[in-house]
Amino acid sequence: MTSSQQREGTDAIGSELYKFAIELYPICRSITGEGIRQTLRMIQRHIPLQISEVPSGTAVFDWTVPKEWNIRDAFIKDSSGRRIVDFQKYNLHVLNYSAPIHATLPLSEIKPHLFSLPAHPDWIPYRTSYYKEDWGFCLSHNQLLSLQEGEYEVCIDSTLADGQLTYGESFFPGRSAEEVLISCHACHPSLANDNLSGIVVATYLAKLVAALASDHRYSYRFLFIPGTIGAITWLARNQYSAKNIRHGLVLTCIGDKAPFHYKKSRRGSAEIDRTVAHVLSHMTESPEILEFSPYGYDERQYCSPGFNLPVGCLMRSVWGTFPEYHTSADNLEFIEPLRLAESLDICAAVFEALEKNCSYRNLNPHCEPQLGRRGLYRSTGGDSIANEINARLWVLNLSDGQHSLLDIAERARLPFRVILDAANLLRENGLLEPVPETSNHKEIAQEMAHKKSAPIS
Ligand SMILES: [Zn+2]
């Protein structure tokens, strides 16, 4: 494929991802209710998705599935009956999970229920009150300042009642029962980077896996869940099968322009941590690798000590650190088709490296085999000849059954793909044999060894 064909492919997939984000953007989502159901049904048009409903009141570890929230309308009307704050124009105007109210109140009694952002006076903040029953409105600080004393009609036509918590799950069995987990939250209303970027990239990643028609090593599971309570609920219902998760990623905030950030799993040097760091270092500019911390997105639940799953979090801008975070400025202009397409590419490269990572044994380990005699001192056109030869020598040298292709790629500072191509070529020429896949148990032992041998920086 030429670079201009590649570029066109990226542009085309970027437009598709962005178009899907445009469709999902207007829906008023929350951690329960029709908004998340409608979102899941729209994802279902792209991929097979099993939708689960868990009743309010269900105990999930230390938590309880909350009442279901639905909203039809909300407004503040001035004395002339004009809607000055209108949910129909912008769903961020309502404190998400607001209890119903319909009353005429003086401004002084409404003010404690109004939220604005003085630092960004034109933006509307996104606020929630999931676990404390309250009502409220969010508006720009400029609008708040312009409100005159007097009486206003406030109405939030919502219901907070026993119902269900809804989440979606897409599972693609592979040759192994061991799983790759992709998880994203699907509970934010009109916010583009935080929420929609993860949903659209995860949906299209699932499409890529579906196109492989089960011809893959790992099983793949995609979760579209409400943040925190959704991950806790899923883990509570899948406590034992969660042990099959061999590698996992939480995807969020991956549609903006910032360089990539990867937050490592609690384990710190799991194969997923090393694979993502490796792929980012070869495919992107100035990526940053962050150590695990017990705050952030749903990796907090997957990495809680009772599970300690190898699940990291892939982002561009880091949650909570960009001014647009949880405001009306995290909108469709904040994300870009090309950025979404790049994020999809990175995830696909991570999948490829996980799928193909394995160890080989050099069948000719006493001194170098004579490559020239086998025609292996010439290029196959994959990369620069120097890199290709270099990769073959590294693979031969480290293929003692103890080093995986990822180990070799890291040590040789060459892209995984170049090392993989070299290994395939050497195998075709009878110089390598695969060693059986490592068990999860052995991988943990290797992680420990890798931690010990890692240089202290
Ligand atoms: Zn958020």
CSV table of C-alpha atoms and ligand atoms in Angstrom, one decimal, residues 126 185 187-188 191 194-195 252 297 319 325-326, ligand 1:
chain,number,residue,atom,x,y,z
A,126,TYR,CA,-21.1,19.0,33.6
A,185,HIS,CA,-17.7,4.2,30.0
A,187,CYS,CA,-22.6,7.2,30.8
A,188,HIS,CA,-21.8,10.9,30.0
A,191,LEU,CA,-19.3,15.2,26.0
A,194,ASP,CA,-14.5,12.0,27.7
A,195,ASN,CA,-16.9,9.2,26.7
A,252,THR,CA,-11.2,7.2,27.1
A,297,TYR,CA,-11.4,5.7,35.3
A,319,TRP,CA,-8.8,13.1,32.6
A,325,TYR,CA,-12.8,18.3,30.8
A,326,HIS,CA,-16.4,18.0,32.1
B,1,ZN,ZN,-15.9,12.0,32.9
